[in-house]
Amino acid sequence: MENCIFCKIINGELPSATVYEDENTLAFRDINPAAPIHVLVIPKQHIISLDDINTENKKTAANCLAAIPEIAKNLGLVGGYRVITNIGKDGGQVVPHLHFHLLGGKKFKEKIV
Ligand code: 5GP
Ligand code: ZN
């Protein structure tokens, strides 16, 4: 997708600190980390958000989600971690390419839910 920064990261037009890659999924460090470890886990296919999951792309999204435990293990997050996805304007989504924030490296005190 043209002008999508995450698609540009996927195709190598923009640099990123990659921590995991398979044929379906890419994970790289967030440029503005909100925790000691903050990684964005994204499908290589351009899907705008969870709101745009359909019968054609749901396997891609599921594979992306399913990669998270291995990524967390590789990052040494043995004590647990947090996964967040923002959806749309009211959800606080800034980049319109589905991404899961994988946050860890500290014990979170603050809770939204
Ligand atoms: P959102 O607010 O859409 O859920 O999250 C977007 C995230 O992407 C933010 O945490 C932001 O720091 C991160 N981000 C935005 N642009 C870039 C970039 O060019 N490279 C990387 N690595 N992260 C980015
Ligand atoms: Zn994209």
Coordinates of N, CA and C and ligand atoms in Angstrom, one line a residue:
M1 N 0.9 -1.2 0.0 CA 0.0 0.0 0.0 C 0.9 1.2 0.0
E2 N 0.7 2.1 -1.0 CA 1.5 3.3 -1.1 C 1.3 4.2 0.1
N3 N 2.3 4.9 0.5 CA 2.3 5.9 1.6 C 2.0 5.3 3.0
C4 N 2.0 4.0 3.1 CA 1.8 3.4 4.4 C 3.2 3.1 5.0
I5 N 3.6 3.8 6.1 CA 4.9 3.6 6.6 C 5.3 2.2 7.0
F6 N 4.3 1.4 7.5 CA 4.7 0.0 7.8 C 4.9 -0.8 6.6
C7 N 4.1 -0.5 5.5 CA 4.4 -1.2 4.2 C 5.8 -0.9 3.7
K8 N 6.2 0.4 3.9 CA 7.5 0.8 3.5 C 8.6 0.1 4.3
I9 N 8.3 -0.1 5.6 CA 9.3 -0.9 6.5 C 9.3 -2.3 5.9
I10 N 8.2 -2.9 5.6 CA 8.1 -4.3 5.1 C 8.9 -4.5 3.8
N11 N 8.8 -3.5 2.9 CA 9.5 -3.7 1.6 C 10.9 -3.1 1.6
G12 N 11.4 -2.6 2.8 CA 12.7 -2.2 2.9 C 13.0 -0.7 2.6
E13 N 11.9 0.0 2.2 CA 12.1 1.4 1.8 C 12.5 2.3 3.0
L14 N 12.0 1.8 4.2 CA 12.3 2.5 5.5 C 13.0 1.5 6.4
P15 N 14.0 2.0 7.2 CA 14.7 1.1 8.0 C 13.9 0.7 9.3
S16 N 14.2 -0.4 9.9 CA 13.6 -0.7 11.2 C 14.6 -1.7 11.9
A17 N 14.4 -1.8 13.2 CA 15.2 -2.7 14.0 C 14.3 -4.0 14.2
T18 N 14.5 -4.9 13.2 CA 13.7 -6.1 13.1 C 14.1 -7.1 14.2
V19 N 13.1 -7.7 14.9 CA 13.4 -8.7 15.9 C 12.9 -10.1 15.5
Y20 N 12.0 -10.1 14.5 CA 11.4 -11.4 14.1 C 10.8 -11.2 12.7
E21 N 11.0 -12.2 11.9 CA 10.3 -12.2 10.5 C 10.0 -13.6 10.1
D22 N 8.8 -13.8 9.6 CA 8.5 -15.1 8.8 C 7.8 -14.6 7.5
E23 N 7.3 -15.6 6.8 CA 6.7 -15.2 5.5 C 5.4 -14.3 5.6
N24 N 4.8 -14.4 6.8 CA 3.6 -13.7 7.1 C 3.7 -12.4 7.9
T25 N 4.7 -12.4 8.8 CA 4.7 -11.5 9.9 C 6.1 -10.8 10.0
L26 N 6.1 -9.5 10.5 CA 7.3 -8.8 10.8 C 7.2 -8.2 12.2
A27 N 8.2 -8.2 12.9 CA 8.2 -7.5 14.2 C 9.5 -6.7 14.3
F28 N 9.3 -5.5 14.8 CA 10.4 -4.5 14.9 C 10.2 -3.6 16.1
R29 N 11.3 -3.0 16.5 CA 11.2 -2.1 17.7 C 10.5 -0.8 17.4
D30 N 9.6 -0.4 18.3 CA 8.9 0.9 18.2 C 9.9 2.0 18.3
I31 N 9.7 3.0 17.4 CA 10.6 4.1 17.4 C 10.5 5.0 18.6
N32 N 9.4 4.9 19.3 CA 9.1 5.8 20.5 C 8.6 4.9 21.6
P33 N 9.5 4.1 22.2 CA 9.1 3.0 23.1 C 8.4 3.5 24.4
A34 N 7.3 2.8 24.7 CA 6.5 3.1 25.9 C 6.8 2.2 27.0
A35 N 7.8 1.3 26.8 CA 8.2 0.3 27.9 C 9.6 -0.1 27.5
P36 N 10.4 -0.7 28.5 CA 11.7 -1.1 28.2 C 11.8 -1.9 26.9
I37 N 10.9 -2.8 26.7 CA 10.7 -3.5 25.4 C 9.4 -3.2 24.8
H38 N 9.5 -2.6 23.6 CA 8.2 -2.2 22.9 C 8.5 -2.6 21.4
V39 N 7.8 -3.6 21.0 CA 7.9 -4.2 19.7 C 6.5 -4.1 19.0
L40 N 6.5 -3.8 17.7 CA 5.3 -3.8 16.9 C 5.3 -5.0 16.0
V41 N 4.2 -5.8 16.1 CA 4.1 -7.1 15.4 C 3.0 -6.8 14.3
I42 N 3.4 -7.0 13.1 CA 2.5 -6.6 12.0 C 2.4 -7.7 10.9
P43 N 1.2 -7.8 10.3 CA 1.2 -8.7 9.1 C 1.8 -8.0 7.9
K44 N 2.5 -8.8 7.1 CA 3.1 -8.2 5.9 C 2.0 -7.8 4.9
Q45 N 0.8 -8.3 5.0 CA -0.3 -7.9 4.1 C -0.8 -6.6 4.7
H46 N -1.2 -5.6 3.9 CA -1.7 -4.4 4.4 C -3.2 -4.6 4.8
I47 N -3.4 -4.6 6.1 CA -4.8 -4.7 6.7 C -4.8 -3.4 7.6
I48 N -5.9 -2.6 7.5 CA -5.9 -1.4 8.2 C -5.9 -1.5 9.7
S49 N -6.8 -2.4 10.2 CA -7.0 -2.6 11.6 C -7.8 -3.9 11.8
L50 N -8.0 -4.2 13.1 CA -8.9 -5.4 13.4 C -10.2 -5.2 12.8
D51 N -10.7 -4.0 12.6 CA -12.0 -3.7 12.0 C -12.1 -4.2 10.6
D52 N -10.9 -4.4 10.0 CA -10.9 -4.8 8.5 C -10.6 -6.2 8.3
I53 N -10.8 -7.1 9.3 CA -10.6 -8.5 9.2 C -11.8 -9.1 8.4
N54 N -11.5 -9.9 7.4 CA -12.5 -10.6 6.7 C -12.1 -12.0 6.4
T55 N -13.0 -12.7 5.6 CA -12.7 -14.2 5.4 C -11.4 -14.4 4.7
E56 N -11.0 -13.4 3.8 CA -9.8 -13.5 3.0 C -8.5 -13.3 3.8
N57 N -8.6 -12.4 4.8 CA -7.3 -12.0 5.5 C -7.2 -12.5 6.9
K58 N -8.2 -13.2 7.4 CA -8.3 -13.5 8.8 C -7.1 -14.5 9.2
K59 N -6.7 -15.3 8.3 CA -5.6 -16.3 8.6 C -4.3 -15.5 8.8
T60 N -4.1 -14.5 7.9 CA -2.9 -13.6 8.0 C -2.9 -13.0 9.4
A61 N -4.0 -12.4 9.8 CA -4.1 -11.7 11.1 C -3.9 -12.7 12.3
A62 N -4.5 -13.9 12.1 CA -4.3 -15.0 13.2 C -2.9 -15.4 13.3
N63 N -2.2 -15.6 12.1 CA -0.8 -16.0 12.1 C 0.1 -15.0 12.8
C64 N -0.3 -13.7 12.6 CA 0.5 -12.6 13.1 C 0.4 -12.7 14.7
L65 N -0.9 -12.8 15.1 CA -1.1 -12.9 16.6 C -0.4 -14.1 17.2
A66 N -0.5 -15.2 16.4 CA 0.1 -16.5 16.9 C 1.6 -16.4 17.0
A67 N 2.3 -15.5 16.3 CA 3.7 -15.4 16.4 C 4.2 -14.7 17.7
I68 N 3.3 -14.0 18.3 CA 3.6 -13.2 19.5 C 4.3 -14.0 20.6
P69 N 3.8 -15.1 21.0 CA 4.5 -15.8 22.1 C 5.9 -16.2 21.8
E70 N 6.2 -16.6 20.6 CA 7.6 -16.9 20.2 C 8.5 -15.6 20.3
I71 N 7.9 -14.5 19.8 CA 8.7 -13.3 19.8 C 9.0 -12.8 21.2
A72 N 7.9 -12.9 22.1 CA 8.1 -12.6 23.5 C 9.2 -13.5 24.1
K73 N 9.2 -14.8 23.8 CA 10.1 -15.7 24.4 C 11.5 -15.3 23.9
N74 N 11.7 -15.0 22.6 CA 13.0 -14.6 22.0 C 13.5 -13.3 22.7
L75 N 12.6 -12.5 23.1 CA 13.0 -11.2 23.8 C 13.2 -11.4 25.3
G76 N 13.0 -12.6 25.8 CA 13.3 -12.9 27.2 C 12.2 -12.5 28.1
L77 N 11.0 -12.3 27.6 CA 9.9 -11.8 28.5 C 9.2 -13.0 29.2
V78 N 10.0 -13.6 30.1 CA 9.6 -14.8 30.8 C 8.5 -14.5 31.9
G79 N 8.5 -13.3 32.4 CA 7.6 -13.0 33.5 C 6.2 -12.5 33.0
G80 N 6.1 -12.4 31.7 CA 4.8 -11.9 31.1 C 5.0 -10.6 30.3
Y81 N 4.0 -10.2 29.7 CA 4.0 -9.0 28.8 C 2.6 -8.6 28.5
R82 N 2.5 -7.5 27.8 CA 1.2 -6.9 27.5 C 1.1 -6.8 26.0
V83 N -0.1 -7.0 25.4 CA -0.3 -6.8 24.0 C -1.5 -5.9 23.8
I84 N -1.3 -4.9 23.0 CA -2.4 -3.9 22.8 C -2.5 -3.7 21.2
T85 N -3.8 -3.5 20.8 CA -4.0 -3.0 19.4 C -5.0 -1.9 19.5
N86 N -4.6 -0.8 18.9 CA -5.5 0.4 18.8 C -6.3 0.3 17.5
I87 N -7.6 0.6 17.5 CA -8.4 0.5 16.3 C -9.1 1.9 16.1
G88 N -8.8 2.5 15.0 CA -9.5 3.7 14.6 C -9.2 4.9 15.4
K89 N -9.9 6.0 15.1 CA -9.7 7.3 15.7 C -10.0 7.2 17.2
D90 N -11.1 6.7 17.6 CA -11.5 6.7 19.0 C -10.6 5.7 19.8
G91 N -10.0 4.7 19.1 CA -9.1 3.7 19.7 C -7.7 4.2 19.8
G92 N -7.4 5.4 19.2 CA -6.1 6.0 19.3 C -5.1 5.5 18.3
Q93 N -5.6 4.9 17.2 CA -4.7 4.3 16.2 C -4.2 5.5 15.4
V94 N -2.8 5.5 15.2 CA -2.2 6.5 14.4 C -1.7 6.0 13.1
V95 N -1.2 4.8 13.1 CA -0.7 4.2 11.8 C -1.8 3.2 11.3
P96 N -2.3 3.4 10.1 CA -3.4 2.6 9.6 C -3.0 1.3 8.9
H97 N -2.2 0.5 9.7 CA -1.7 -0.8 9.2 C -1.8 -1.6 10.5
L98 N -2.6 -2.7 10.5 CA -2.8 -3.5 11.7 C -1.5 -3.8 12.4
H99 N -1.4 -3.5 13.7 CA -0.2 -3.8 14.5 C -0.6 -4.1 15.9
F100 N 0.2 -5.0 16.5 CA 0.0 -5.4 17.9 C 1.2 -4.8 18.6
H101 N 1.0 -4.0 19.6 CA 2.1 -3.5 20.4 C 2.4 -4.6 21.4
L102 N 3.6 -5.0 21.5 CA 4.1 -6.0 22.4 C 5.0 -5.3 23.4
L103 N 4.5 -5.2 24.7 CA 5.2 -4.3 25.7 C 5.6 -5.2 26.8
G104 N 6.9 -4.9 27.3 CA 7.3 -5.7 28.4 C 8.6 -5.2 28.9
G105 N 9.3 -6.0 29.8 CA 10.5 -5.6 30.4 C 10.4 -4.8 31.7
K106 N 9.1 -4.7 32.2 CA 8.8 -4.1 33.5 C 7.5 -4.7 34.0
K107 N 7.2 -4.5 35.3 CA 6.0 -5.0 35.8 C 5.0 -3.8 35.7
F108 N 4.0 -3.9 34.9 CA 3.0 -2.8 34.7 C 2.1 -2.6 35.9
K109 N 2.1 -1.4 36.5 CA 1.3 -1.1 37.6 C -0.1 -0.6 37.1
E110 N 0.1 0.3 36.1 CA -1.2 0.9 35.6 C -2.0 -0.1 34.8
K111 N -3.3 0.0 34.9 CA -4.1 -0.9 34.2 C -5.3 -0.1 33.6
I112 N -5.7 -0.4 32.4 CA -6.9 0.1 31.8 C -8.0 -0.8 32.0
V113 N -7.8 -2.1 31.9 CA -8.8 -3.1 32.2 C -8.2 -4.1 33.1
Ligands
5GP1 P1 -0.7 3.4 17.0 O1 -0.8 4.7 17.8 O2 -1.1 3.5 15.6 O3 -1.3 2.2 17.7 O4 0.9 3.0 17.1 C1 1.8 3.4 16.1 C2 3.1 3.2 16.6 O5 4.1 3.2 15.6 C3 3.6 4.2 17.7 O6 3.9 3.6 18.9 C4 4.8 4.9 17.0 O7 5.8 5.2 18.0 C5 5.3 3.8 16.0 N1 5.9 4.3 14.8 C6 5.5 5.3 14.0 N2 6.3 5.5 13.0 C7 7.3 4.6 13.1 C8 8.5 4.3 12.4 O8 8.7 4.9 11.3 N3 9.2 3.3 12.8 C9 8.9 2.6 14.0 N4 9.8 1.6 14.3 N5 7.8 2.8 14.7 C10 7.0 3.9 14.3
ZN2 ZN 0.5 -1.0 5.2

